[in-house]
Amino acid sequence: MDPLHLLDRSRRLVGALAPFPTLDAVRADPGGAALLAEADQLLATVRCHEAPGADPPAGGGPLRVVHWNIEHGNRFEAVQRALAAHPELAGADLVMLNEVDLGMARSGNRDVAFELARALGCHAAWAPLFLELTAGRGEDAGFAAGVANREAFFGLAVLSRFPLGRARQIPLPSPEGFHFRYERMLGRHCALAVEVLHPAGTFVAVSTHLEVHRRPEHRRTQMAALLRALEDERRPVLLAGDFNTSTFERGSARDSLAGLAALALTPGPALRRRLLRPDLPADRPREPLFLELRRAGFAWEPFNDFAPTLRLRFERLGEVAAMPGVPRIPSPTRASRPT
C-alpha cells in the first residue's frame, strides 16, 4: 500500500473513531460498520521490505535468531545500536520483534521495522496489531512530547538476512472491546508467519504477541488457535514471541489482589521458580499454553536458558495499579518470559 494513502486513511479513521467510548457504540452508529470494515482492511495489511543488493549468508552454520519486545521502538537509537553492535545480537540471521511502531509519535513517527531493516541490511515483513487512538499508555505521552501520531499503528516484525517469501497474518481470539475502551486501541492479537528462503530449505518464522490482561487459559486459547493455523505446515516452524506467561490470573479486582499477594508473600526462591518456569510442572503447567505447544511437537527447553530477561518496575505492574492506596515502589524487580 502506498505510504501516503495509508497515512491518509489511518488518520481519517483515528479521527472518526476517537469520539466513541466503546466498540459497541461504534457498532450502534449508522456509519460504524463502514468504519470498522475499513479498519479491518488496514489491520490486515502485511508490508514487506526487500533489502537491495543484500547477499544472504551461505547458510552452512547454525541459525542465529534474536527475539525482542522493543516496547514500540521508543528508544529507537538504543535498539538499533544493540542490534548492530551488541556481541550477543549483532549479525543475527533472523530478528523477530514485538511492539513495533509505524508512525507513532512516541517512537519518533518512524517506520521502526523498515528503518531497522535498512540499517542492518535485512529483508523484513511487518504486520499491524492495533490502530492507536491516543499517544499510548504509561510513559508513551512523554516520549511523544506533544507531537501528533502519523499512521498510528503498532505490530510485529520479522527481519532476515535471507530472502523472504510469503508473509501472512494469523488472527487470534482477543478482548477487542477491552482494548478499545480501556487502552484506546482498535485491533486484535495476531501472529506474523513468514517464509524464510534459507539455502538449506525454506522454513517458516512466526512472531506473535499474546494477551497480558487476562488469564493463562486465555493465552492457551490464543496459542491453540495459532497452532491450528499451522497444523498443515510440513516445513520446519520457528515460533517466537512475547507469550506474556506471567502465570497470574488477571481481569478482575479479585485477581489483582491475589496477584499482588503472591508477589508480596511468596518466598523469593519459590517466586523466582514460578516466574522463570511457567512451563512447570510438565503435566500441569501454570501456563497451560505449554501443553498445546508440546502436543503440537514444539520444543522450547533446548532454546531457553531460563534466566531473567525482563527488568520490570514494580509500579508498572497491573496488580499494583489496580489496587487503590498501594504505595508505588520505584526499585526494579526481575522476571522473565520464555519465548
Tab-separated table of N, CA, C and O in Angstrom, residues 50-108:
chain	number	residue	atom	x	y	z
A	50	GLU	N	12.298	-5.384	0.819
A	50	GLU	CA	13.378	-6.182	0.250
A	50	GLU	C	14.667	-5.386	0.307
A	50	GLU	O	14.712	-4.233	-0.142
A	51	ALA	N	15.700	-5.968	0.884
A	51	ALA	CA	16.985	-5.283	1.001
A	51	ALA	C	17.692	-5.307	-0.351
A	51	ALA	O	18.046	-6.379	-0.840
A	52	PRO	N	17.884	-4.140	-0.978
A	52	PRO	CA	18.502	-4.127	-2.311
A	52	PRO	C	19.964	-4.553	-2.255
A	52	PRO	O	20.749	-4.051	-1.445
A	53	GLY	N	20.330	-5.506	-3.104
A	53	GLY	CA	21.720	-5.924	-3.213
A	53	GLY	C	22.265	-6.684	-2.029
A	53	GLY	O	23.474	-6.878	-1.922
A	54	ALA	N	21.397	-7.142	-1.121
A	54	ALA	CA	21.882	-7.857	0.061
A	54	ALA	C	22.317	-9.267	-0.325
A	54	ALA	O	21.615	-9.971	-1.034
A	55	ASP	N	23.499	-9.667	0.119
A	55	ASP	CA	23.993	-11.017	-0.123
A	55	ASP	C	23.655	-11.881	1.085
A	55	ASP	O	24.153	-11.625	2.190
A	56	PRO	N	22.823	-12.908	0.914
A	56	PRO	CA	22.467	-13.752	2.059
A	56	PRO	C	23.652	-14.571	2.532
A	56	PRO	O	24.563	-14.880	1.747
A	57	PRO	N	23.681	-14.943	3.799
A	57	PRO	CA	24.743	-15.838	4.290
A	57	PRO	C	24.708	-17.170	3.544
A	57	PRO	O	23.686	-17.554	2.964
A	58	ALA	N	25.823	-17.868	3.599
A	58	ALA	CA	25.901	-19.160	2.907
A	58	ALA	C	24.951	-20.181	3.511
A	58	ALA	O	24.485	-21.094	2.829
A	59	GLY	N	24.684	-20.059	4.786
A	59	GLY	CA	23.707	-20.941	5.413
A	59	GLY	C	24.266	-22.262	5.898
A	59	GLY	O	23.516	-23.183	6.199
A	60	GLY	N	25.566	-22.370	5.994
A	60	GLY	CA	26.144	-23.642	6.411
A	60	GLY	C	26.217	-23.842	7.906
A	60	GLY	O	26.302	-24.978	8.377
A	61	GLY	N	26.197	-22.758	8.680
A	61	GLY	CA	26.333	-22.863	10.127
A	61	GLY	C	24.996	-22.846	10.830
A	61	GLY	O	23.938	-22.888	10.198
A	62	PRO	N	25.020	-22.790	12.155
A	62	PRO	CA	23.768	-22.726	12.914
A	62	PRO	C	23.046	-21.405	12.655
A	62	PRO	O	23.677	-20.384	12.355
A	63	LEU	N	21.748	-21.454	12.761
A	63	LEU	CA	20.924	-20.267	12.565
A	63	LEU	C	20.938	-19.449	13.849
A	63	LEU	O	20.647	-19.962	14.926
A	64	ARG	N	21.291	-18.177	13.739
A	64	ARG	CA	21.306	-17.277	14.897
A	64	ARG	C	20.046	-16.423	14.862
A	64	ARG	O	19.807	-15.682	13.912
A	65	VAL	N	19.239	-16.542	15.914
A	65	VAL	CA	17.932	-15.885	15.962
A	65	VAL	C	17.856	-15.010	17.206
A	65	VAL	O	18.243	-15.428	18.304
A	66	VAL	N	17.335	-13.803	17.039
A	66	VAL	CA	17.081	-12.880	18.146
A	66	VAL	C	15.586	-12.638	18.224
A	66	VAL	O	14.928	-12.422	17.198
A	67	HIS	N	15.033	-12.726	19.422
A	67	HIS	CA	13.670	-12.245	19.636
A	67	HIS	C	13.709	-11.139	20.671
A	67	HIS	O	14.408	-11.243	21.681
A	68	TRP	N	12.909	-10.056	20.423
A	68	TRP	CA	12.958	-8.905	21.322
A	68	TRP	C	11.624	-8.161	21.258
A	68	TRP	O	11.153	-7.817	20.172
A	69	ASN	N	11.034	-7.910	22.414
A	69	ASN	CA	9.941	-6.950	22.538
A	69	ASN	C	10.591	-5.585	22.753
A	69	ASN	O	11.155	-5.326	23.822
A	70	ILE	N	10.552	-4.735	21.743
A	70	ILE	CA	11.301	-3.473	21.794
A	70	ILE	C	10.474	-2.305	22.327
A	70	ILE	O	10.888	-1.143	22.221
A	71	GLU	N	9.303	-2.596	22.925
A	71	GLU	CA	8.458	-1.559	23.525
A	71	GLU	C	8.249	-0.403	22.555
A	71	GLU	O	8.565	0.753	22.841
A	72	HIS	N	7.750	-0.759	21.378
A	72	HIS	CA	7.336	0.184	20.335
A	72	HIS	C	8.494	0.787	19.549
A	72	HIS	O	8.285	1.386	18.496
A	73	GLY	N	9.706	0.676	20.061
A	73	GLY	CA	10.822	1.411	19.458
A	73	GLY	C	10.964	2.792	20.066
A	73	GLY	O	11.566	3.680	19.457
A	74	ASN	N	10.432	2.981	21.283
A	74	ASN	CA	10.520	4.290	21.929
A	74	ASN	C	11.965	4.750	22.107
A	74	ASN	O	12.250	5.946	22.062
A	75	ARG	N	12.873	3.811	22.335
A	75	ARG	CA	14.307	4.126	22.430
A	75	ARG	C	14.994	3.574	21.178
A	75	ARG	O	15.870	2.714	21.251
A	76	PHE	N	14.584	4.121	20.049
A	76	PHE	CA	14.976	3.562	18.756
A	76	PHE	C	16.489	3.495	18.589
A	76	PHE	O	17.037	2.463	18.159
A	77	GLU	N	17.189	4.573	18.874
A	77	GLU	CA	18.632	4.586	18.649
A	77	GLU	C	19.331	3.514	19.469
A	77	GLU	O	20.270	2.858	18.984
A	78	ALA	N	18.890	3.305	20.709
A	78	ALA	CA	19.496	2.278	21.555
A	78	ALA	C	19.222	0.890	20.999
A	78	ALA	O	20.097	0.012	21.010
A	79	VAL	N	18.000	0.662	20.497
A	79	VAL	CA	17.681	-0.636	19.891
A	79	VAL	C	18.536	-0.869	18.659
A	79	VAL	O	19.103	-1.957	18.477
A	80	GLN	N	18.660	0.141	17.820
A	80	GLN	CA	19.456	-0.009	16.603
A	80	GLN	C	20.914	-0.291	16.939
A	80	GLN	O	21.546	-1.171	16.332
A	81	ARG	N	21.466	0.419	17.915
A	81	ARG	CA	22.862	0.185	18.308
A	81	ARG	C	23.044	-1.231	18.828
A	81	ARG	O	24.030	-1.909	18.510
A	82	ALA	N	22.093	-1.686	19.637
A	82	ALA	CA	22.223	-3.026	20.206
A	82	ALA	C	22.197	-4.098	19.120
A	82	ALA	O	23.007	-5.034	19.128
A	83	LEU	N	21.276	-3.973	18.177
A	83	LEU	CA	21.176	-4.980	17.121
A	83	LEU	C	22.392	-4.942	16.194
A	83	LEU	O	22.743	-5.957	15.591
A	84	ALA	N	23.035	-3.789	16.108
A	84	ALA	CA	24.196	-3.670	15.230
A	84	ALA	C	25.504	-4.029	15.910
A	84	ALA	O	26.448	-4.493	15.242
A	85	ALA	N	25.594	-3.834	17.245
A	85	ALA	CA	26.905	-3.928	17.885
A	85	ALA	C	26.973	-4.815	19.118
A	85	ALA	O	28.074	-5.212	19.514
A	86	HIS	N	25.858	-5.140	19.755
A	86	HIS	CA	25.925	-5.969	20.961
A	86	HIS	C	26.457	-7.352	20.587
A	86	HIS	O	25.978	-7.966	19.624
A	87	PRO	N	27.430	-7.862	21.340
A	87	PRO	CA	28.048	-9.132	20.936
A	87	PRO	C	27.089	-10.306	20.848
A	87	PRO	O	27.329	-11.249	20.083
A	88	GLU	N	25.990	-10.296	21.593
A	88	GLU	CA	25.032	-11.401	21.528
A	88	GLU	C	23.924	-11.175	20.502
A	88	GLU	O	23.116	-12.072	20.259
A	89	LEU	N	23.872	-9.980	19.914
A	89	LEU	CA	22.797	-9.650	18.987
A	89	LEU	C	23.283	-9.372	17.571
A	89	LEU	O	22.595	-9.694	16.597
A	90	ALA	N	24.445	-8.765	17.457
A	90	ALA	CA	24.932	-8.322	16.150
A	90	ALA	C	25.121	-9.507	15.208
A	90	ALA	O	25.597	-10.569	15.606
A	91	GLY	N	24.729	-9.315	13.964
A	91	GLY	CA	24.925	-10.338	12.949
A	91	GLY	C	23.931	-11.473	12.990
A	91	GLY	O	24.126	-12.487	12.315
A	92	ALA	N	22.849	-11.327	13.742
A	92	ALA	CA	21.839	-12.389	13.796
A	92	ALA	C	21.253	-12.616	12.406
A	92	ALA	O	21.066	-11.684	11.622
A	93	ASP	N	20.974	-13.873	12.096
A	93	ASP	CA	20.364	-14.199	10.806
A	93	ASP	C	18.895	-13.793	10.755
A	93	ASP	O	18.372	-13.457	9.687
A	94	LEU	N	18.241	-13.839	11.906
A	94	LEU	CA	16.811	-13.559	11.973
A	94	LEU	C	16.551	-12.734	13.227
A	94	LEU	O	17.038	-13.080	14.305
A	95	VAL	N	15.814	-11.646	13.073
A	95	VAL	CA	15.443	-10.798	14.206
A	95	VAL	C	13.919	-10.718	14.225
A	95	VAL	O	13.299	-10.214	13.291
A	96	MET	N	13.320	-11.227	15.289
A	96	MET	CA	11.859	-11.283	15.412
A	96	MET	C	11.445	-10.327	16.522
A	96	MET	O	11.904	-10.455	17.667
A	97	LEU	N	10.583	-9.380	16.178
A	97	LEU	CA	10.307	-8.254	17.059
A	97	LEU	C	8.830	-8.152	17.409
A	97	LEU	O	7.971	-8.398	16.566
A	98	ASN	N	8.558	-7.757	18.647
A	98	ASN	CA	7.207	-7.416	19.104
A	98	ASN	C	7.155	-5.929	19.428
A	98	ASN	O	8.173	-5.317	19.740
A	99	GLU	N	5.923	-5.388	19.413
A	99	GLU	CA	5.664	-3.979	19.721
A	99	GLU	C	6.514	-3.081	18.827
A	99	GLU	O	7.417	-2.381	19.280
A	100	VAL	N	6.187	-3.095	17.550
A	100	VAL	CA	6.955	-2.384	16.528
A	100	VAL	C	6.060	-1.326	15.898
A	100	VAL	O	5.096	-1.650	15.197
A	101	ASP	N	6.377	-0.057	16.118
A	101	ASP	CA	5.526	1.041	15.683
A	101	ASP	C	5.679	1.358	14.197
A	101	ASP	O	6.758	1.203	13.604
A	102	LEU	N	4.593	1.876	13.657
A	102	LEU	CA	4.606	2.540	12.363
A	102	LEU	C	3.877	3.865	12.549
A	102	LEU	O	2.670	3.898	12.756
A	103	GLY	N	4.645	4.953	12.544
A	103	GLY	CA	4.046	6.277	12.627
A	103	GLY	C	3.422	6.605	13.957
A	103	GLY	O	2.321	7.164	14.009
A	104	MET	N	4.119	6.276	15.059
A	104	MET	CA	3.685	6.686	16.394
A	104	MET	C	4.659	7.722	16.928
A	104	MET	O	5.876	7.525	16.895
A	105	ALA	N	4.135	8.834	17.465
A	105	ALA	CA	4.993	9.922	17.927
A	105	ALA	C	5.941	9.476	19.034
A	105	ALA	O	7.061	9.979	19.142
A	106	ARG	N	5.496	8.512	19.852
A	106	ARG	CA	6.341	8.051	20.965
A	106	ARG	C	7.662	7.466	20.475
A	106	ARG	O	8.660	7.444	21.197
A	107	SER	N	7.689	6.935	19.253
A	107	SER	CA	8.914	6.370	18.672
A	107	SER	C	9.424	7.215	17.517
A	107	SER	O	10.091	6.719	16.608
A	108	GLY	N	9.106	8.517	17.552
A	108	GLY	CA	9.628	9.440	16.562
A	108	GLY	C	8.902	9.400	15.235
A	108	GLY	O	9.440	9.872	14.224
